Short mmCIF file of C-alpha atoms in Angstrom, two decimals:
data_model
loop_
_atom_site.label_atom_id
_atom_site.label_comp_id
_atom_site.label_asym_id
_atom_site.label_seq_id
_atom_site.Cartn_x
_atom_site.Cartn_y
_atom_site.Cartn_z
CA MET A 1 114.28 260.68 114.85
CA GLY A 2 113.53 259.45 111.34
CA THR A 3 112.69 256.00 112.70
CA GLU A 4 110.26 257.44 115.23
CA GLN A 5 108.55 259.50 112.52
CA THR A 6 108.25 256.44 110.28
CA ALA A 7 106.76 254.39 113.10
CA ALA A 8 104.31 257.17 113.92
CA ALA A 9 103.30 257.44 110.28
CA HIS A 10 102.67 253.70 110.16
CA ARG A 11 100.52 253.89 113.29
CA THR A 12 98.53 256.79 111.85
CA ALA A 13 97.97 254.98 108.56
CA ALA A 14 96.90 251.83 110.39
CA ALA A 15 94.49 253.81 112.55
CA GLY A 16 93.01 255.56 109.52
CA ALA A 17 92.67 252.39 107.45
CA PRO A 18 89.25 250.77 107.31
CA PRO A 19 88.76 247.76 109.61
CA GLY A 20 88.04 245.45 106.66
CA ALA A 21 91.45 246.05 105.10
CA ARG A 22 93.28 245.33 108.34
CA GLN A 23 91.18 242.22 108.88
CA SER A 24 91.84 240.94 105.36
CA GLY A 25 95.56 241.28 105.88
CA LEU A 26 95.35 239.40 109.16
CA ASP A 27 93.25 236.74 107.47
CA ARG A 28 95.88 236.27 104.79
CA ILE A 29 98.59 235.90 107.40
CA GLY A 30 96.46 233.44 109.34
CA THR A 31 95.73 231.44 106.22
CA SER A 32 99.43 231.24 105.35
CA CYS A 33 100.27 230.07 108.87
CA ALA A 34 97.49 227.48 108.74
CA VAL A 35 98.79 226.11 105.43
CA LEU A 36 102.28 225.86 106.90
CA THR A 37 101.34 224.29 110.23
CA GLU A 38 98.11 222.34 109.80
CA ARG A 39 98.20 220.47 106.48
CA PRO A 40 101.24 218.70 105.00
CA VAL A 41 101.50 219.40 101.28
CA SER A 42 102.72 217.21 98.41
CA LEU A 43 102.78 213.96 100.38
CA TYR A 44 102.56 211.86 97.21
CA ALA A 45 105.36 213.87 95.59
CA ALA A 46 107.52 213.22 98.66
CA ALA A 47 106.80 209.50 98.33
CA VAL A 48 107.83 209.61 94.67
CA LEU A 49 111.08 211.33 95.62
CA ARG A 50 111.78 208.71 98.28
CA ILE A 51 111.10 205.81 95.94
CA GLY A 52 112.98 207.41 93.06
CA TYR A 53 116.17 208.31 94.88
CA GLY A 54 116.25 205.07 96.86
CA PHE A 55 115.89 203.05 93.65
CA LEU A 56 118.37 205.24 91.75
CA TYR A 57 121.10 204.90 94.36
CA LEU A 58 120.47 201.19 94.75
CA VAL A 59 120.89 200.69 91.00
CA PHE A 60 123.99 202.90 91.07
CA LEU A 61 125.65 200.81 93.80
CA LEU A 62 124.73 197.57 92.03
CA ARG A 63 126.11 198.85 88.74
CA GLU A 64 129.43 199.79 90.34
CA PHE A 65 129.62 196.62 92.41
CA PRO A 66 132.40 195.02 90.32
CA TYR A 67 134.48 198.22 90.59
CA ARG A 68 133.68 199.15 94.19
CA ASP A 69 137.21 198.63 95.46
CA GLU A 70 138.77 200.79 92.73
CA ILE A 71 136.33 203.63 93.42
CA TRP A 72 135.69 203.64 97.18
CA GLY A 73 137.66 200.77 98.71
CA PRO A 74 141.13 200.51 100.24
CA GLY A 75 142.60 199.65 96.83
CA ALA A 76 141.41 202.84 95.15
CA PRO A 77 144.01 205.20 93.59
CA TRP A 78 142.52 207.91 95.80
CA THR A 79 143.63 206.21 98.99
CA PRO A 80 141.92 206.60 102.38
CA ASP A 81 144.91 208.66 103.62
CA LEU A 82 144.48 211.13 100.75
CA ALA A 83 140.76 211.29 101.45
CA ARG A 84 141.39 212.05 105.14
CA GLN A 85 143.83 214.81 104.22
CA LEU A 86 141.17 216.35 101.98
CA PHE A 87 138.61 216.05 104.78
CA ASP A 88 140.88 218.10 107.04
CA GLN A 89 140.67 220.93 104.52
CA THR A 90 137.03 220.67 103.45
CA GLY A 91 135.37 219.46 106.66
CA TRP A 92 133.74 216.44 104.99
CA LEU A 93 133.34 213.10 106.76
CA SER A 94 132.90 209.53 105.54
CA VAL A 95 132.26 206.32 107.40
CA LEU A 96 134.29 204.50 104.75
CA THR A 97 137.54 206.03 105.98
CA LEU A 98 137.13 205.14 109.65
CA PHE A 99 139.02 201.87 109.06
CA ASP A 100 141.21 200.70 106.19
CA SER A 101 140.20 197.05 106.43
CA ARG A 102 138.75 195.39 103.34
CA ALA A 103 136.23 193.49 105.45
CA TYR A 104 135.00 196.76 106.98
CA PHE A 105 134.52 198.23 103.52
CA GLU A 106 132.52 195.21 102.35
CA ILE A 107 130.27 195.48 105.41
CA CYS A 108 129.71 199.19 104.69
CA TYR A 109 128.89 198.45 101.06
CA ALA A 110 126.38 195.76 102.00
CA ALA A 111 124.83 198.11 104.57
CA ALA A 112 124.54 200.80 101.89
CA LEU A 113 122.67 198.40 99.59
CA VAL A 114 120.29 197.39 102.36
CA THR A 115 119.72 200.99 103.44
CA SER A 116 118.90 202.08 99.90
CA GLY A 117 116.41 199.23 99.51
CA LEU A 118 114.71 199.95 102.84
CA PHE A 119 114.51 203.66 102.07
CA MET A 120 112.91 202.93 98.72
CA ALA A 121 110.39 200.57 100.37
CA GLY A 122 109.61 203.04 103.15
CA TRP A 123 110.40 200.87 106.17
CA ARG A 124 110.86 202.94 109.37
CA THR A 125 111.30 205.92 107.09
CA ARG A 126 112.19 208.46 109.75
CA ALA A 127 115.27 206.57 110.91
CA VAL A 128 116.21 205.03 107.57
CA SER A 129 116.12 208.44 105.84
CA VAL A 130 118.90 209.61 108.16
CA LEU A 131 120.93 206.48 107.41
CA PHE A 132 120.36 206.97 103.69
CA ALA A 133 121.67 210.54 103.88
CA VAL A 134 124.75 209.31 105.77
CA VAL A 135 125.35 206.63 103.12
CA VAL A 136 125.08 209.05 100.20
CA ALA A 137 127.30 211.64 101.92
CA SER A 138 129.91 209.03 102.82
CA PHE A 139 130.21 207.58 99.32
CA HIS A 140 130.17 211.03 97.75
CA ALA A 141 132.93 212.34 100.03
CA ARG A 142 135.07 209.23 99.65
CA ALA A 143 135.40 209.62 95.85
CA ILE A 144 134.56 213.27 95.31
CA PHE A 145 136.59 213.39 92.06
CA MET A 146 134.64 210.48 90.52
CA THR A 147 131.33 212.31 90.14
CA ASP A 148 129.21 213.44 87.20
CA GLY A 149 126.86 215.88 88.93
CA GLY A 150 124.11 213.37 89.56
CA ASP A 151 125.36 212.34 92.98
CA ASN A 152 125.52 216.01 93.98
CA VAL A 153 121.78 216.34 93.34
CA THR A 154 121.12 213.01 95.06
CA LEU A 155 123.07 214.14 98.12
CA LEU A 156 121.11 217.38 98.39
CA MET A 157 117.78 215.60 98.04
CA ALA A 158 118.76 212.91 100.54
CA VAL A 159 119.50 215.60 103.13
CA TYR A 160 116.24 217.45 102.42
CA LEU A 161 114.14 214.28 102.54
CA MET A 162 115.20 213.66 106.14
CA PHE A 163 112.86 216.49 107.18
CA THR A 164 109.86 215.40 105.12
CA ALA A 165 107.09 212.91 105.81
CA CYS A 166 108.03 210.90 102.74
CA GLY A 167 106.75 207.63 104.21
CA ARG A 168 103.06 208.60 104.48
CA HIS A 169 102.11 207.00 101.15
CA TRP A 170 103.27 204.07 99.03
CA SER A 171 105.45 202.63 101.78
CA LEU A 172 105.61 199.77 104.25
CA ASP A 173 104.98 202.28 107.03
CA ALA A 174 101.73 203.37 105.36
CA ARG A 175 100.66 199.74 104.93
CA ARG A 176 101.40 198.97 108.58
CA ALA A 177 99.43 202.03 109.71
CA ARG A 178 96.50 201.04 107.48
CA LEU A 179 96.41 197.50 108.87
CA ARG A 180 96.71 198.74 112.43
CA GLY A 181 93.77 201.10 112.02
CA PRO A 182 93.22 204.57 113.48
CA ALA A 183 95.00 205.26 116.74
CA GLY A 184 92.97 205.91 119.85
CA ILE A 185 92.60 209.34 121.38
CA PRO A 186 95.18 209.99 124.11
CA ALA A 187 93.65 209.98 127.54
CA GLY A 188 95.69 212.59 129.37
CA ARG A 189 95.67 216.31 128.67
CA ARG A 190 99.46 216.46 128.64
CA THR A 191 99.61 213.56 126.21
CA ARG A 192 97.12 215.26 123.89
CA HIS A 193 99.15 218.47 124.02
CA PHE A 194 102.36 216.60 123.24
CA SER A 195 100.68 214.81 120.32
CA HIS A 196 99.44 218.12 118.90
CA VAL A 197 102.89 219.74 119.20
CA ARG A 198 104.53 216.73 117.56
CA ARG A 199 102.05 216.75 114.70
CA THR A 200 102.50 220.48 114.14
CA LEU A 201 106.28 220.22 114.19
CA THR A 202 106.21 217.33 111.73
CA THR A 203 103.95 219.29 109.38
CA VAL A 204 106.12 222.41 109.53
CA LEU A 205 109.31 220.46 108.85
CA HIS A 206 107.70 218.58 105.98
CA ASN A 207 106.32 221.71 104.30
CA CYS A 208 109.60 223.57 104.71
CA GLY A 209 111.52 220.59 103.35
CA MET A 210 109.32 220.35 100.26
CA PHE A 211 109.60 224.09 99.70
CA VAL A 212 113.41 223.90 99.92
CA ILE A 213 113.45 221.00 97.43
CA ALA A 214 111.35 222.98 94.95
CA ALA A 215 113.52 226.08 95.46
CA GLN A 216 116.68 224.01 94.95
CA VAL A 217 115.42 222.64 91.62
CA CYS A 218 114.46 226.15 90.47
CA PHE A 219 117.91 227.41 91.45
CA LEU A 220 119.60 224.58 89.55
CA TYR A 221 117.69 225.24 86.35
CA GLY A 222 117.89 229.02 86.58
CA SER A 223 121.62 229.14 87.32
CA ALA A 224 122.36 226.60 84.58
CA GLY A 225 120.40 228.63 82.04
CA LEU A 226 122.00 231.94 83.02
CA TYR A 227 125.44 230.34 82.89
CA LYS A 228 124.76 229.08 79.35
CA VAL A 229 123.60 232.51 78.23
CA GLN A 230 127.06 233.90 79.02
CA GLY A 231 128.76 231.39 76.70
CA GLY A 232 129.37 232.16 73.05
CA SER A 233 128.89 228.56 71.91
CA TRP A 234 125.34 228.48 73.28
CA GLY A 235 124.62 231.83 71.66
CA ASN A 236 125.64 230.73 68.16
CA GLY A 237 124.07 227.27 68.52
CA THR A 238 127.26 225.18 68.36
CA ALA A 239 127.44 224.01 71.98
CA LEU A 240 125.85 220.61 71.38
CA HIS A 241 128.13 220.07 68.38
CA TYR A 242 131.22 220.32 70.58
CA VAL A 243 129.68 218.17 73.32
CA LEU A 244 128.78 215.40 70.89
CA ASN A 245 132.37 215.28 69.63
CA LEU A 246 133.98 214.78 73.05
CA ASP A 247 135.13 211.21 73.61
CA LEU A 248 134.24 211.47 77.31
CA PHE A 249 130.55 211.96 76.43
CA ARG A 250 130.23 209.51 73.53
CA PRO A 251 129.01 206.14 74.83
CA TRP A 252 127.74 205.33 71.33
CA PRO A 253 129.86 207.23 68.77
CA ALA A 254 127.63 206.21 65.85
CA VAL A 255 124.55 207.72 67.52
CA SER A 256 126.46 210.90 68.39
CA LEU A 257 127.67 211.27 64.80
CA MET A 258 124.16 210.70 63.46
CA ALA A 259 122.76 213.42 65.75
CA ASP A 260 125.62 215.81 64.92
CA ALA A 261 124.89 215.38 61.20
CA HIS A 262 121.77 217.58 61.65
CA PRO A 263 123.12 220.99 62.74
CA VAL A 264 119.82 222.88 62.55
CA PRO A 265 117.89 220.59 64.95
CA MET A 266 120.89 220.58 67.28
CA ALA A 267 120.97 224.39 67.31
CA VAL A 268 117.21 224.53 67.98
CA ALA A 269 117.63 222.01 70.81
CA GLY A 270 120.37 224.17 72.33
CA TYR A 271 118.28 227.34 72.19
CA LEU A 272 115.25 225.50 73.60
CA THR A 273 117.35 224.14 76.48
CA VAL A 274 118.52 227.61 77.48
CA LEU A 275 115.00 229.05 77.17
CA LEU A 276 113.38 226.36 79.30
CA GLN A 277 116.03 226.53 82.01
CA VAL A 278 115.81 230.30 82.34
CA ALA A 279 112.01 230.38 82.21
CA PHE A 280 111.47 227.35 84.46
CA PRO A 281 111.02 229.22 87.79
CA PHE A 282 108.40 231.50 86.18
CA VAL A 283 106.07 228.84 84.72
CA LEU A 284 105.44 226.80 87.86
CA PHE A 285 102.21 228.53 88.86
CA GLY A 286 100.09 227.68 85.82
CA ARG A 287 99.24 224.94 83.37
CA LEU A 288 102.26 225.83 81.26
CA LYS A 289 104.44 223.83 83.64
CA TYR A 290 103.10 220.52 82.28
CA PRO A 291 104.44 220.92 78.71
CA VAL A 292 107.66 222.40 80.14
CA LEU A 293 108.15 219.39 82.41
CA THR A 294 107.43 217.08 79.46
CA VAL A 295 110.10 218.77 77.31
CA LEU A 296 112.56 218.65 80.22
CA LEU A 297 111.86 214.93 80.56
CA GLY A 298 112.78 214.44 76.92
CA MET A 299 115.89 216.58 77.38
CA HIS A 300 117.11 214.50 80.32
CA LEU A 301 116.43 211.25 78.48
CA GLY A 302 118.52 212.59 75.59
CA ILE A 303 121.34 213.47 78.00
CA ALA A 304 121.22 209.96 79.48
CA VAL A 305 121.39 208.28 76.07
CA LEU A 306 123.61 210.59 74.00
CA LEU A 307 126.01 211.81 76.70
CA GLY A 308 126.09 208.71 78.91
CA LEU A 309 124.98 210.46 82.13
CA PRO A 310 122.14 208.27 83.44
CA LEU A 311 122.70 209.10 87.12
CA PHE A 312 122.47 212.84 86.52
CA SER A 313 119.46 212.51 84.23
CA GLY A 314 117.65 210.22 86.65
CA ALA A 315 118.32 212.53 89.58
CA MET A 316 116.89 215.54 87.72
CA ILE A 317 113.86 213.64 86.40
CA ILE A 318 113.00 212.54 89.94
CA ALA A 319 113.52 216.07 91.25
CA ASP A 320 111.07 217.44 88.67
CA ALA A 321 108.37 215.23 90.20
CA VAL A 322 108.08 217.63 93.14
CA PHE A 323 106.14 220.08 90.96
CA LEU A 324 103.32 217.66 90.10
CA PRO A 325 100.27 217.99 92.39
CA ASP A 326 98.93 215.21 94.55
CA ARG A 327 95.79 214.86 92.42
CA PHE A 328 98.03 213.78 89.53
CA TYR A 329 99.55 210.98 91.61
CA ARG A 330 96.15 209.95 93.00
CA SER A 331 94.83 209.64 89.46
CA LEU A 332 97.85 207.48 88.59
CA GLY A 333 97.09 205.30 91.60
CA ARG A 334 93.46 204.88 90.53
CA LEU A 335 94.58 204.03 87.02
CA TRP A 336 97.02 201.44 88.34
CA ARG A 337 94.33 199.83 90.51
CA ARG A 338 91.95 199.77 87.56
CA VAL A 339 94.55 198.09 85.35
CA ALA A 340 95.62 195.64 88.05
CA ARG A 341 92.04 194.72 88.96
CA ARG A 342 91.33 191.02 88.64
CA PRO A 343 89.07 189.91 85.77
CA GLU A 344 85.50 188.85 86.44
CA PRO A 345 85.15 185.17 87.44
CA THR A 346 84.04 182.93 84.59
CA ALA A 347 81.05 180.62 84.81
CA ALA A 348 81.55 177.03 85.90
CA PRO A 349 81.72 174.34 83.22
CA GLY A 350 78.25 173.30 82.11
CA GLN A 351 76.55 176.50 83.31
CA ALA A 352 77.39 178.63 80.29
CA ASP A 353 74.97 176.65 78.08
CA GLN A 354 72.04 176.95 80.51
CA GLU A 355 70.74 180.42 79.79
CA PRO A 356 67.58 181.53 81.59
CA VAL A 357 64.49 182.01 79.47
CA PRO A 358 63.53 185.69 79.35
CA VAL A 359 60.03 186.24 80.72
CA PRO A 360 58.29 189.50 79.82
CA PRO A 361 56.42 191.26 82.61
CA GLN A 362 52.76 190.33 83.03
CA HIS A 363 50.09 192.96 83.56
CA PRO A 364 46.94 192.28 85.57
CA GLY A 365 43.84 191.94 83.47
CA ARG A 366 45.66 190.88 80.34
CA PRO A 367 45.71 187.33 78.99
CA ASN A 368 48.88 185.35 79.07
CA THR A 369 50.48 185.92 75.67
CA LEU A 370 53.56 183.79 76.20
CA PRO A 371 54.28 181.22 73.52
CA ALA A 372 53.39 177.65 74.34
CA ALA A 373 57.01 176.53 74.33
CA THR A 374 57.98 179.31 76.72
CA ARG A 375 55.06 178.56 79.06
CA SER A 376 55.94 174.89 79.18
CA ALA A 377 59.60 175.70 79.93
CA ARG A 378 58.55 178.07 82.70
CA VAL A 379 56.16 175.54 84.26
CA THR A 380 58.82 172.87 84.12
CA ALA A 381 61.38 175.15 85.79
CA GLU A 382 58.98 176.22 88.57
CA ALA A 383 57.47 172.78 89.26
CA PRO A 384 58.72 171.00 92.41
CA VAL A 385 61.07 168.13 91.90
CA SER A 386 59.40 164.84 92.65
CA ARG A 387 61.55 162.23 94.29
CA PRO A 388 60.82 158.52 94.15
CA VAL A 389 59.55 157.02 97.39
CA PRO A 390 61.83 154.32 98.64
#
């Protein structure tokens, strides 16, 4: 009964509302649907994410190349049998544990390097993005206890990027499409309908994927900030002091000791970190996000240098790029083209000394006021060249 009364009240209110109000609400809904289905957003940001994570994982695999067998191979302390037993409990999968052969592992490692490079370059991005996600998931699951948090972020972003159109710009696919030119209009009605449905589905998946990436980054920062607020060491400003004195996070002990010798700046840095992480989801809809992103960039660079976590810092810096608009990346592209533009061609030898004689404009009815030397030079230049008769 209460539900029927509520529905009746809603119908009465809708009937009594002015037509303009109902139309404006419908217009807003239609506009939101059009933004979701008709125009892909943040295409340049998606390209930056693709290039960044492809390059980051390629560098990561190359850096660990001498130790690949001890981390992921058959000779690792965490053997393939132990990994398969863990998979039975967690539901993870890894192509590295399908066979225990050393040759198979080397082939998988080489394929991972190639896949990361192709994903970064944007070659057949739709298919290669799926392979890249499989590679990241396989290596992450194979040595899940050898992580620092950066590969967790990379894995999430690799999965999300499968649904985005991250190969539309700054990729080999975009270059091939530009050289091929605009595609012709499909002839058949069914073909046109299929093309429209495919384009709409691609746009919806891309926009949803970019929204999920942005929401994931906001969740990471917000949860990290709220978790720090609950700790007493972050409240009294001594958290960074304890971190800088852990041997596990001291790649350069002298630098860590030098930073720890200034307790007041370290306490301010700790308070600023908590403030930015908690406030991050609330500053994304104005110009305040640009200084916040700049400070976060400095924070991640400090984490990479002082704490020795370059993979984590790189993954978060790349993830922050999703919040920069496309006009920012287009301006960077124009700046790059302006800097890379070729210099003006220089004059040929012998032509630099032959400067034309400036001739002032002549007005009808006025006498020729050119100097005699200038008139003689002009007559000599305009006179026909006489050739000797053979």
